[in-house]
Amino acid sequence: MKCIIAEKPSVARDIARIVGATHKEEGCFSGNGHVVTWAFGHLVTLAMPEAYGFPTYSREQLPIIPDPFRLVVRQIRKGTTYTDDPSALKQLNIIRKCFDRSDRIIVATDAGREGELIFRLIYAYLDCRKPFDRLWISSLTDKAIREGLSRPADGRQYDRLYLSGKARSEADWLVGINASRALSIARGGAYSLGRVQTPTLSMICRRYIEHRDFRSVPFWKIHALPTGLSVRAIGETTYESRKVADRAMEDLDPREALIVSSVSVQTNPVPPPLLYDLTALQKEANKRYGYTAEKTLSLAQSLYEKKCTTYPRTGSRYISEDIFEEIPSLLESLKDDPDYGDYVEKLTAGTLNRRSVDDTKVTDHHAILLTGEKSGNLTRDEEVLYRMITVRMLESFSEAAIEETLTATLAQREHRFGIKAKRRVKSGWKAVRGSVEEPIEEGETVVDSFPERQEGDRLDVFGFEMTEHQTKPKPLYTEATLLSAMEHAGREVADEEARKALAGCGIGTPATRAAIIETLILREYIRREKKSLIPTEKGLSVYKLVAGRKIADAEMTGAWEVALAAIEAGAMDERTFGKSIEVYTRQICEELLTTAAGNTDDHYKTYRCPLCGNDSVRVFPKIAKCVTDGCGFKVFRELCGTLLSKEHIHALMTDGCTPLLCRLTGKSGKTFNARLKLDKDGGTSFIFDSKPRKPQT
């Protein structure tokens, strides 16, 4: 008898059907020499500090470093204590019986680090000694399952993958538990910190503060309008003063020709995009459709379980040579597609592009592909994601597009102007969507043809125009841009040597980044505002406490992800990594415990009410209001897209006016700078900032 353990009941049901285990029992299927059961997520977890004798928060007990870590049934919180999850306990008992009645186990949890960890923790908790094999597949089609079951790998081949997952889990426990307790003890409150969570929060807060405090200043540009051309020639000079720009305009003569000082035309192949990995899919879905990272992951997982697409939790955008051999047949399955059938006919008749084919860049799983099967019961959102993956496959295996770029410099005496235009020579992969959807560079124009001009030619102009602009801050993070920043966290490292060492390194993994964002929202550290991610007052407060400390260091977190990959590859001993985490844990505890409680800004002051005169104005997360019965004084802290800080409220209530508030957003969508003034009747009004300031460096 063989026992097959899947990660979810739906997968177990499919496997049971394929192996002939048709008899339904409680928590499993049996028949034809097989019993098929399942987990549902992590049934077994690391024990909480209470299990080690640390039920209360105590400075003297930190850091808590279990040796060894204990495994417990998944816990649920009841009041102030944790207890076994009854559903998890019930399924574990069923799994134990399935293991006991079997001679060998086949592991069919998701083929990745977390899927491996789910099984190994169950295996260890149940103290099972049965031999086990691994079903390692990238899709859940009947064909893939049958082929995988016909050649299962010895489960011990994946020991390094398990040790990497175990090291990750224990590191998260050590850092999260100890850092949270240390800061809570030091500050007299309840705080939640984490190995990946806190650096991510820090990234969001830094960007928000930069954006909030940015002071926009005007500048001017002058453009020439050459006769007979459909493009403007953009002035190379930026004027910080309107007066200087006016003098330049007066110096320019529309009766005087422009001289072509340089001109070049370059032909450039534009390669097709790589296939999607999970992060690339999440970023694109967020940009195009506003889907959250979590929603995209959920939809991708559903498509996988419906056999429509391959394994979604991949960090590779490449496929191997043997998978490439299957691509023509996968594309053939799209020939009847009403939208892309004609394109598929042309694509399969030629040579497929091999840009996404590289054995060396395929990790546990290859890039996300269609399987050639499609369920008839996809939801609207699943259909959207399925079409995205379809389009990307067609694009990735299409030939390169060919574009020509014209660059020219024109001059009238010392005044210089530039022209940049491009035209498409060959559509290539861009024909899939039927139009150019990528953003056009600033100052670039798409044209159908180029004028034939040479160096020294004279161009008449029919005028010049001046345009006013404003300096802009870096935009607030969206989920798409945050995912990108997390993926390439190594690029933000200041030290050049460290940056080189962490090139291509990210914080978190493709499979966990969505959960990190959702955790920050659940903790009320950040919130979604349209597409932007905005820190809450609570989140900003935590950031102020940890800024500059090791717990907020993205470089350190990125280096750990490199180390975990090295453990998986057999290039690092997991014990070495564990010792480094223990050292780090002691360091962050020492740092955070020195954060004096007296410096906290978590306790709000009470202010005198301008209406009733009582010391009864209290500040809450979303409002400052008088708590005296019958008094209606209040100030909402959400103001024109900006959250008034405690410092702003303090200045308003004590001085009658806030400091300058930057980047406020009006009803028209335009931004402005202003101070908020407290009026005599208890209302508020703006004092607008009229003095332009130079951009901050």
XYZ file of C-alpha atoms in Angstrom:
697
model
C 0.000 0.000 0.000
C 1.243 3.473 -0.960
C 0.099 6.658 0.743
C 0.010 9.813 -1.372
C -0.229 13.081 0.539
C -1.297 16.215 -1.354
C -1.414 19.788 -0.132
C -5.114 20.384 -0.799
C -8.255 18.221 -1.022
C -8.889 19.257 -4.666
C -5.456 17.996 -5.761
C -5.860 14.826 -3.706
C -9.192 14.190 -5.440
C -7.570 14.381 -8.908
C -4.683 12.147 -7.907
C -7.073 9.641 -6.324
C -9.053 9.457 -9.563
C -5.903 8.853 -11.609
C -4.545 6.058 -9.354
C -7.957 4.435 -8.942
C -8.478 5.268 -5.253
C -12.213 5.727 -5.684
C -13.458 4.851 -2.181
C -14.179 8.025 -0.182
C -13.277 7.910 3.488
C -13.116 10.643 6.091
C -10.100 12.802 5.179
C -8.840 10.473 2.441
C -9.547 8.269 -0.589
C -8.554 4.608 -0.869
C -8.458 1.834 -3.430
C -6.251 0.045 -5.965
C -3.318 -0.236 -3.551
C -3.334 3.474 -2.687
C -4.600 5.756 0.035
C -4.649 9.448 -0.863
C -4.877 12.096 1.858
C -4.096 15.768 2.191
C -2.938 18.621 4.330
C -4.494 22.066 4.149
C -1.659 24.506 4.645
C 0.690 24.159 7.601
C -0.919 21.633 9.945
C 2.252 21.644 12.061
C 4.059 24.816 13.153
C 6.822 25.988 15.467
C 5.678 26.315 19.067
C 5.094 29.764 20.547
C 7.254 31.076 23.446
C 4.679 29.895 25.997
C 5.649 26.300 25.188
C 9.206 27.050 26.326
C 8.120 28.623 29.608
C 7.949 32.272 28.483
C 4.277 33.253 28.784
C 4.984 36.864 29.751
C 7.131 39.608 28.288
C 10.339 40.031 30.267
C 13.484 41.966 29.443
C 15.616 39.418 31.292
C 14.304 36.509 29.193
C 15.397 37.953 25.843
C 16.516 36.711 23.475
C 14.444 33.504 23.423
C 16.439 30.959 21.399
C 14.892 27.479 21.510
C 17.283 24.542 21.252
C 15.751 22.537 19.767
C 12.614 24.090 18.286
C 9.427 22.260 19.204
C 6.715 21.308 16.746
C 3.049 21.660 17.650
C -0.308 21.293 15.952
C -1.350 24.507 14.230
C -2.474 26.949 16.914
C -5.455 29.280 17.133
C -5.735 32.131 19.571
C -8.439 32.094 22.221
C -8.282 35.222 24.330
C -4.719 35.542 25.571
C -3.725 31.915 25.049
C -3.077 29.565 22.129
C -4.705 26.179 21.675
C -4.636 23.392 19.086
C -6.726 23.975 15.984
C -9.349 21.174 16.140
C -9.563 20.801 12.349
C -5.769 20.508 12.057
C -5.634 17.982 14.896
C -8.359 15.883 13.273
C -6.628 15.811 9.865
C -3.255 14.989 11.436
C -4.784 11.933 13.105
C -6.174 10.838 9.733
C -2.766 11.331 8.084
C -1.136 9.288 10.867
C -3.507 6.372 10.168
C -2.841 6.653 6.423
C 0.914 6.535 7.029
C 0.512 3.551 9.386
C -1.395 1.450 6.836
C 1.159 2.148 4.069
C 4.552 0.728 3.147
C 5.759 3.839 1.338
C 4.748 7.507 1.072
C 4.581 9.644 -2.057
C 4.867 13.370 -1.321
C 2.545 15.363 -3.608
C 2.483 18.687 -1.786
C 3.333 21.719 -3.940
C 6.750 21.233 -5.494
C 8.600 24.100 -3.784
C 10.234 25.179 -0.522
C 6.994 25.694 1.416
C 5.312 22.592 0.018
C 8.317 20.525 1.060
C 8.310 22.090 4.525
C 4.590 21.358 4.993
C 5.191 17.639 4.489
C 8.459 17.387 6.435
C 6.992 19.046 9.520
C 4.059 16.612 9.455
C 6.471 13.711 8.928
C 8.637 14.840 11.878
C 5.713 15.645 14.187
C 4.184 12.191 13.616
C 7.620 10.631 14.136
C 7.137 8.697 10.913
C 10.011 6.510 9.666
C 8.435 5.207 6.443
C 10.444 5.737 3.227
C 9.070 8.417 0.936
C 9.336 9.482 -2.698
C 8.706 12.891 -4.228
C 6.195 13.736 -6.944
C 7.827 16.742 -8.593
C 5.636 18.237 -11.318
C 4.977 21.723 -12.686
C 1.350 21.248 -13.714
C -1.650 19.313 -12.464
C -2.850 17.925 -15.781
C -3.650 14.225 -15.812
C -0.708 13.678 -18.152
C 1.754 15.458 -15.838
C 0.503 13.577 -12.758
C 0.704 10.171 -14.523
C 4.211 10.881 -15.808
C 5.324 12.099 -12.368
C 3.905 9.034 -10.591
C 5.642 6.740 -13.080
C 9.060 8.134 -12.102
C 8.941 9.531 -8.552
C 12.265 10.727 -7.125
C 13.754 9.528 -3.863
C 12.436 11.985 -1.293
C 15.867 12.402 0.305
C 17.031 14.169 -2.855
C 15.071 17.146 -1.539
C 16.651 17.281 1.918
C 18.460 20.523 1.076
C 15.191 22.125 -0.029
C 13.643 21.134 3.301
C 16.621 22.434 5.286
C 16.336 25.772 3.469
C 12.634 25.999 4.342
C 13.327 24.965 7.933
C 16.076 27.593 8.256
C 13.742 30.251 6.856
C 10.959 29.291 9.251
C 13.203 29.301 12.332
C 14.849 32.595 11.321
C 11.442 34.235 10.954
C 10.466 32.919 14.408
C 13.674 34.123 16.097
C 13.607 37.587 14.575
C 9.857 38.157 14.715
C 9.241 36.899 18.263
C 12.268 38.522 19.853
C 12.114 41.844 18.009
C 8.394 42.238 18.697
C 8.831 41.460 22.415
C 11.903 43.680 22.743
C 10.229 46.735 21.260
C 7.000 46.092 23.169
C 8.919 45.904 26.451
C 10.967 49.022 25.693
C 8.016 51.136 24.541
C 5.284 49.831 26.780
C 2.952 48.869 23.954
C 2.174 46.028 21.562
C 4.368 45.944 18.459
C 4.819 43.451 15.655
C 8.146 43.280 13.811
C 9.442 40.723 11.332
C 12.493 39.686 9.333
C 10.931 40.690 6.003
C 7.904 42.642 7.199
C 9.850 45.440 8.864
C 12.307 46.229 6.005
C 9.310 46.328 3.656
C 7.454 48.732 5.961
C 10.579 50.878 6.101
C 10.723 51.093 2.302
C 7.084 52.236 2.153
C 7.515 54.802 4.938
C 10.721 56.279 3.515
C 9.109 56.769 0.126
C 5.982 58.284 1.713
C 7.987 60.757 3.832
C 10.107 61.773 0.822
C 6.932 62.296 -1.193
C 5.115 64.149 1.611
C 7.978 66.510 2.366
C 8.935 67.152 -1.245
C 8.645 70.808 -2.194
C 7.729 71.232 -5.805
C 9.298 74.139 -7.676
C 8.509 75.455 -11.138
C 10.820 75.411 -14.111
C 10.437 76.369 -17.754
C 11.387 74.878 -21.113
C 11.388 76.397 -24.575
C 10.498 74.395 -27.670
C 11.027 75.104 -31.351
C 8.342 74.299 -33.929
C 10.159 73.417 -37.175
C 8.236 73.945 -40.406
C 7.234 70.739 -42.170
C 7.907 68.423 -39.210
C 5.311 66.708 -37.050
C 7.550 66.812 -33.970
C 8.628 69.568 -31.620
C 12.266 70.280 -30.970
C 12.681 70.373 -27.183
C 15.047 72.911 -25.702
C 18.074 71.479 -23.909
C 18.155 74.301 -21.329
C 16.024 74.187 -18.172
C 15.181 77.628 -16.761
C 14.575 77.970 -13.017
C 13.402 81.564 -13.417
C 10.540 82.843 -15.556
C 12.459 86.059 -16.177
C 15.455 84.208 -17.581
C 13.144 82.088 -19.753
C 11.422 85.248 -21.039
C 14.791 86.760 -21.984
C 15.667 83.581 -23.885
C 12.332 83.767 -25.729
C 13.045 87.365 -26.680
C 16.447 86.332 -28.022
C 14.983 83.663 -30.302
C 13.939 84.816 -33.787
C 11.272 82.824 -35.662
C 12.560 84.378 -38.905
C 15.975 82.802 -38.342
C 16.421 79.189 -39.418
C 17.612 76.388 -37.183
C 20.824 74.644 -38.160
C 21.028 70.846 -37.967
C 24.201 70.334 -35.925
C 23.888 66.545 -35.671
C 21.560 63.840 -36.912
C 21.573 60.038 -36.626
C 19.208 57.175 -37.367
C 19.702 53.883 -35.513
C 17.981 50.598 -36.243
C 17.331 48.618 -33.073
C 15.869 45.160 -32.573
C 13.449 45.099 -29.632
C 13.474 41.590 -28.154
C 10.214 40.086 -26.910
C 9.509 40.117 -23.170
C 10.455 37.121 -21.076
C 7.763 34.766 -19.845
C 6.061 35.524 -16.546
C 7.289 34.436 -13.166
C 4.937 35.131 -10.281
C 6.332 38.577 -9.458
C 6.227 39.752 -13.086
C 2.642 38.494 -13.368
C 1.646 40.293 -10.157
C 3.248 43.558 -11.275
C 1.566 43.472 -14.681
C -1.848 42.567 -13.243
C -1.574 45.426 -10.764
C -0.622 47.942 -13.472
C -3.276 46.850 -15.969
C -6.192 45.818 -13.787
C -5.453 47.042 -10.269
C -5.293 43.489 -8.895
C -3.532 43.178 -5.551
C -0.538 40.865 -5.343
C -2.566 38.531 -3.131
C -5.476 38.449 -5.588
C -3.180 37.646 -8.507
C -1.533 34.830 -6.534
C -4.935 33.421 -5.600
C -6.127 33.559 -9.226
C -2.900 31.998 -10.500
C -3.169 29.203 -7.924
C -6.759 28.576 -8.981
C -5.766 28.371 -12.672
C -3.068 25.892 -11.681
C -5.496 23.730 -9.743
C -7.931 23.862 -12.676
C -5.079 22.478 -14.851
C -5.040 25.557 -17.106
C -1.542 26.806 -16.256
C 1.670 25.513 -14.743
C 2.925 26.011 -11.181
C 2.576 29.738 -10.325
C 4.939 30.207 -7.337
C 8.030 30.318 -9.507
C 10.863 32.817 -9.492
C 12.126 31.921 -12.981
C 11.154 33.605 -16.253
C 12.830 30.907 -18.331
C 12.122 27.376 -19.539
C 14.476 24.471 -20.149
C 15.304 22.885 -23.510
C 13.036 19.887 -22.919
C 10.069 22.151 -22.101
C 10.807 24.232 -25.224
C 10.211 21.095 -27.286
C 6.627 21.091 -26.022
C 5.929 24.745 -26.900
C 4.772 24.120 -30.520
C 2.055 21.727 -29.340
C 0.992 24.170 -26.595
C 0.694 26.926 -29.183
C -1.246 24.578 -31.489
C -3.892 24.316 -28.767
C -4.622 28.032 -29.344
C -5.334 27.783 -33.094
C -9.081 27.883 -32.505
C -8.837 30.926 -30.257
C -11.068 33.656 -31.784
C -8.652 36.433 -30.785
C -5.261 34.899 -31.477
C -5.878 31.914 -33.756
C -4.665 33.692 -36.919
C -1.539 34.934 -35.132
C -0.793 31.423 -33.845
C -0.963 30.083 -37.427
C 1.709 32.543 -38.532
C 3.818 32.033 -35.391
C 3.971 28.239 -35.584
C 4.790 28.364 -39.290
C 8.104 30.104 -38.529
C 10.985 29.746 -36.089
C 10.129 30.310 -32.449
C 12.137 32.858 -30.480
C 14.438 31.240 -27.910
C 15.047 34.248 -25.635
C 13.149 32.601 -22.742
C 15.024 29.297 -23.114
C 17.928 28.846 -20.710
C 18.535 25.695 -18.651
C 20.870 27.528 -16.267
C 18.186 30.023 -15.215
C 15.465 27.508 -14.374
C 15.268 26.953 -10.628
C 12.725 24.642 -8.952
C 10.164 25.480 -11.581
C 10.141 27.060 -14.999
C 8.218 30.169 -16.024
C 4.417 30.160 -16.032
C 2.946 28.522 -19.146
C -0.390 27.319 -20.426
C -0.902 23.572 -20.194
C -2.915 23.146 -23.394
C -6.037 22.488 -21.351
C -8.687 24.998 -20.399
C -11.488 24.678 -17.918
C -14.894 25.820 -19.023
C -15.784 27.322 -15.651
C -13.312 30.157 -15.234
C -14.450 33.243 -13.375
C -14.146 36.638 -15.038
C -10.953 37.441 -13.137
C -9.474 34.012 -13.840
C -10.208 34.573 -17.524
C -8.382 37.926 -17.404
C -5.275 36.310 -15.907
C -5.486 33.371 -18.309
C -5.518 35.822 -21.249
C -2.529 37.664 -19.814
C -0.520 34.421 -19.670
C -1.709 33.515 -23.170
C -0.609 36.846 -24.623
C 2.733 36.725 -22.886
C 3.440 33.236 -24.268
C 2.653 34.409 -27.788
C 4.833 37.490 -27.359
C 7.767 35.622 -25.817
C 8.104 33.124 -28.676
C 7.609 35.716 -31.434
C 10.388 37.375 -33.389
C 11.918 40.649 -32.265
C 10.326 43.946 -33.305
C 12.485 46.309 -35.347
C 12.423 50.042 -34.653
C 14.335 53.011 -35.994
C 15.208 55.922 -33.743
C 15.960 59.407 -35.094
C 18.030 61.693 -32.901
C 18.847 65.214 -34.050
C 20.232 68.400 -32.524
C 19.169 71.811 -33.876
C 20.654 75.161 -32.977
C 19.933 78.864 -33.334
C 23.106 80.528 -32.215
C 23.743 79.349 -28.560
C 20.204 77.938 -28.190
C 20.079 74.178 -28.727
C 17.058 71.933 -29.308
C 16.707 68.173 -29.583
C 14.441 65.899 -31.600
C 13.837 62.260 -30.780
C 11.406 60.184 -32.765
C 10.945 56.521 -33.503
C 9.107 54.492 -36.097
C 8.321 50.844 -36.289
C 9.934 48.977 -39.161
C 8.723 45.504 -38.223
C 6.010 44.722 -35.679
C 7.334 41.345 -34.554
C 6.035 40.403 -31.106
C 4.256 43.755 -30.730
C 1.697 42.607 -33.293
C 0.132 40.314 -30.671
C -1.599 43.206 -28.943
C -1.932 45.137 -32.150
C -0.568 48.407 -30.828
C 2.351 49.917 -28.950
C 1.456 49.728 -25.277
C 4.830 50.351 -23.693
C 5.403 53.885 -22.349
C 7.076 56.379 -24.611
C 10.145 58.169 -23.293
C 9.807 61.851 -22.425
C 10.448 63.978 -25.479
C 9.970 61.021 -27.834
C 7.414 60.970 -30.654
C 6.177 58.011 -32.691
C 6.021 58.841 -36.427
C 5.288 56.991 -39.650
C 8.350 58.322 -41.493
C 11.515 60.334 -40.881
C 12.464 63.550 -42.686
C 15.622 63.227 -44.745
C 17.976 65.700 -43.130
C 21.725 66.027 -43.002
C 24.164 67.848 -40.756
C 24.335 71.525 -41.766
C 20.782 71.663 -43.179
C 18.679 74.705 -42.387
C 15.193 74.332 -40.976
C 12.659 77.123 -40.969
C 10.475 77.524 -37.882
C 6.994 78.898 -37.507
C 7.515 79.770 -33.892
C 8.731 78.956 -30.396
C 6.708 78.110 -27.314
C 7.405 78.184 -23.604
C 6.034 75.546 -21.223
C 5.918 75.610 -17.443
C 6.622 72.453 -15.433
C 6.904 71.404 -11.811
C 9.525 69.236 -10.173
C 7.967 65.995 -9.012
C 8.829 63.632 -6.167
C 9.301 59.930 -6.570
C 5.783 58.475 -6.791
C 4.282 56.623 -3.860
C 4.634 52.876 -4.029
C 1.947 50.882 -5.759
C 1.884 47.140 -5.314
C 3.550 46.800 -8.707
C 6.425 49.147 -7.870
C 6.777 47.770 -4.323
C 7.034 44.212 -5.664
C 9.739 45.416 -8.028
C 11.574 47.171 -5.177
C 11.352 44.027 -3.028
C 12.561 41.898 -5.922
C 15.581 44.140 -6.509
C 16.265 45.334 -2.970
C 19.988 44.944 -3.562
C 19.905 47.935 -5.938
C 19.030 50.255 -3.058
C 22.136 49.373 -1.056
C 24.449 52.377 -0.739
C 27.778 50.522 -0.411
C 29.041 49.653 -3.883
C 30.701 46.376 -2.902
C 27.632 45.219 -0.998
C 25.444 46.249 -3.922
C 27.483 44.101 -6.293
C 27.299 41.144 -3.900
C 23.517 41.492 -3.657
C 22.908 42.087 -7.363
C 19.611 40.501 -8.305
C 18.834 39.835 -4.659
C 15.422 40.543 -3.219
C 13.635 40.433 0.099
C 11.071 37.729 0.471
C 10.334 35.281 -2.331
C 7.832 35.448 -5.197
C 5.554 33.165 -3.188
C 5.691 35.245 0.033
C 5.721 38.895 -1.076
C 1.954 39.150 -1.422
C 1.517 37.774 2.106
C 4.010 40.338 3.442
C 1.971 43.208 1.991
C -1.259 41.754 3.369
C 0.348 41.289 6.804
C 1.303 44.967 6.909
C -2.291 45.884 6.041
C -3.655 43.459 8.649
C -1.371 45.014 11.289
C -2.761 48.426 10.232
C 0.755 49.585 9.378
C -0.195 50.500 5.817
C -3.389 51.000 3.853
C -4.406 51.007 0.211
C -5.415 54.376 -1.203
C -6.521 53.834 -4.796
C -3.443 52.082 -6.239
C -0.964 53.566 -3.744
C 0.291 51.998 -0.513
C 0.251 54.567 2.301
C 1.647 54.099 5.809
C -0.767 54.706 8.657
C 0.106 56.766 11.699
C 0.755 53.476 13.470
C 3.085 52.349 10.697
C 4.967 55.655 10.692
C 5.324 55.430 14.464
C 6.886 51.972 14.187
C 9.141 53.165 11.377
C 10.423 56.054 13.488
C 11.360 53.571 16.185
C 13.237 51.157 13.942
C 14.690 53.496 11.295
C 18.424 52.987 11.030
C 18.349 49.803 13.103
C 19.300 46.324 11.932
C 15.703 45.068 11.987
C 14.842 47.524 9.182
C 17.904 46.731 7.051
C 16.874 45.495 3.593
C 20.514 44.681 2.813
C 20.674 42.188 5.669
C 17.352 40.618 4.717
C 18.428 40.347 1.087
C 21.679 38.677 2.113
C 19.667 36.086 4.052
C 17.658 35.227 0.952
C 20.968 34.593 -0.823
C 22.052 32.391 2.088
C 18.788 30.398 2.010
C 19.290 29.775 -1.704
C 22.841 28.634 -0.925
C 21.525 26.159 1.676
C 19.131 24.768 -0.914
C 21.974 24.416 -3.411
C 24.213 22.709 -0.863
C 26.701 25.600 -0.841
C 26.067 26.564 2.811
C 25.521 24.590 5.971
C 22.165 25.411 7.564
C 23.802 25.388 11.020
C 26.142 28.197 9.979
C 23.137 30.234 8.865
C 21.316 29.443 12.118
C 24.247 30.663 14.236
C 24.395 33.937 12.273
C 20.657 34.450 12.890
C 21.149 33.859 16.607
C 23.921 36.493 16.708
C 21.722 38.900 14.773
C 18.796 38.220 17.133
C 20.900 39.125 20.157
C 22.010 42.335 18.416
C 18.494 43.507 17.556
C 17.248 42.713 21.057
C 20.025 44.838 22.517
C 19.270 47.657 20.089
C 15.511 47.652 20.618
C 15.632 47.281 24.383
C 17.619 50.516 24.575
C 14.747 52.403 22.941
C 13.669 54.426 25.992
C 9.976 54.484 26.740
C 10.152 58.131 27.700
C 10.716 59.128 24.092
C 7.577 57.519 22.777
C 5.076 59.602 20.879
C 2.364 57.004 21.229
C 0.684 58.882 24.037
C -1.456 61.732 22.792
C -1.667 65.035 24.585
C -4.917 66.735 25.459
C -5.454 70.239 24.030
C -7.651 73.227 24.913
C -10.782 73.342 22.777
C -11.202 76.640 20.811
C -14.998 76.354 21.100
C -15.790 75.335 24.677
C -12.482 76.282 26.277
C -12.035 72.968 28.097
C -8.846 70.896 27.995
C -10.786 68.198 26.196
C -9.490 67.882 22.627
C -8.117 64.381 22.176
C -6.313 62.968 19.172
C -7.380 59.669 17.648
C -6.007 57.765 14.624
C -8.408 59.434 12.162
C -9.687 62.545 13.989
C -8.890 65.156 16.638
C -12.079 66.104 18.518
C -13.432 67.595 21.683
C -14.869 64.944 23.999
C -16.972 67.436 25.998
C -20.673 66.619 25.667
C -22.415 68.968 23.251
C -19.230 70.443 21.762
C -18.833 69.678 18.091
C -15.203 70.692 17.530
C -13.301 68.266 15.326
C -10.469 68.156 12.797
C -10.229 65.203 10.437
C -6.660 63.985 10.101
C -7.147 62.798 6.505
C -6.718 65.980 4.504
C -6.401 66.172 0.712
C -4.675 62.823 0.487
C -2.319 63.558 3.394
C -2.450 62.298 6.969
C -1.876 65.020 9.553
C 0.851 63.789 11.904
C 0.817 64.247 15.654
C 3.313 67.070 15.188
C 0.929 68.768 12.751
C -1.974 68.491 15.210
C 0.207 69.777 18.040
C 1.214 72.852 16.013
C -2.385 73.481 14.930
C -3.769 73.328 18.486
C -0.961 75.265 20.190
C 0.156 77.754 17.511
C -3.035 77.950 15.484
C -1.295 76.846 12.279
C 0.528 73.780 10.978
C 3.923 73.780 9.311
C 3.836 73.786 5.522
C 1.956 70.725 4.218
C 3.407 69.585 0.920
C 1.853 67.667 -1.954
C -1.770 68.123 -0.916
C -4.150 66.936 -3.629
C -7.139 69.078 -4.628
C -10.457 67.913 -6.104
C -9.078 68.460 -9.619
C -6.186 66.108 -8.915
C -3.615 68.916 -8.890
C -1.202 69.166 -5.984
C -0.467 72.212 -3.864
C 1.411 73.304 -0.743
C -0.362 75.059 2.105
C -0.579 75.529 5.871
C -3.716 74.565 7.776
C -4.998 77.422 9.933
C -7.350 77.154 12.913
C -10.144 79.747 12.619
C -11.849 81.530 15.533
C -15.100 79.649 14.973
C -13.347 76.315 15.305
C -13.179 75.690 11.582
C -10.041 75.407 9.481
C -8.770 77.068 6.338
C -5.683 77.012 4.126
C -2.862 79.529 3.942
C -1.345 78.894 0.540
C 2.398 78.833 -0.005
C 3.235 81.280 -2.755
C 7.000 81.236 -2.601
C 8.644 78.766 -4.976
C 11.479 76.844 -3.456
C 14.426 75.123 -5.011
C 14.246 71.359 -5.195
C 15.867 69.520 -2.327
C 18.848 67.377 -3.120
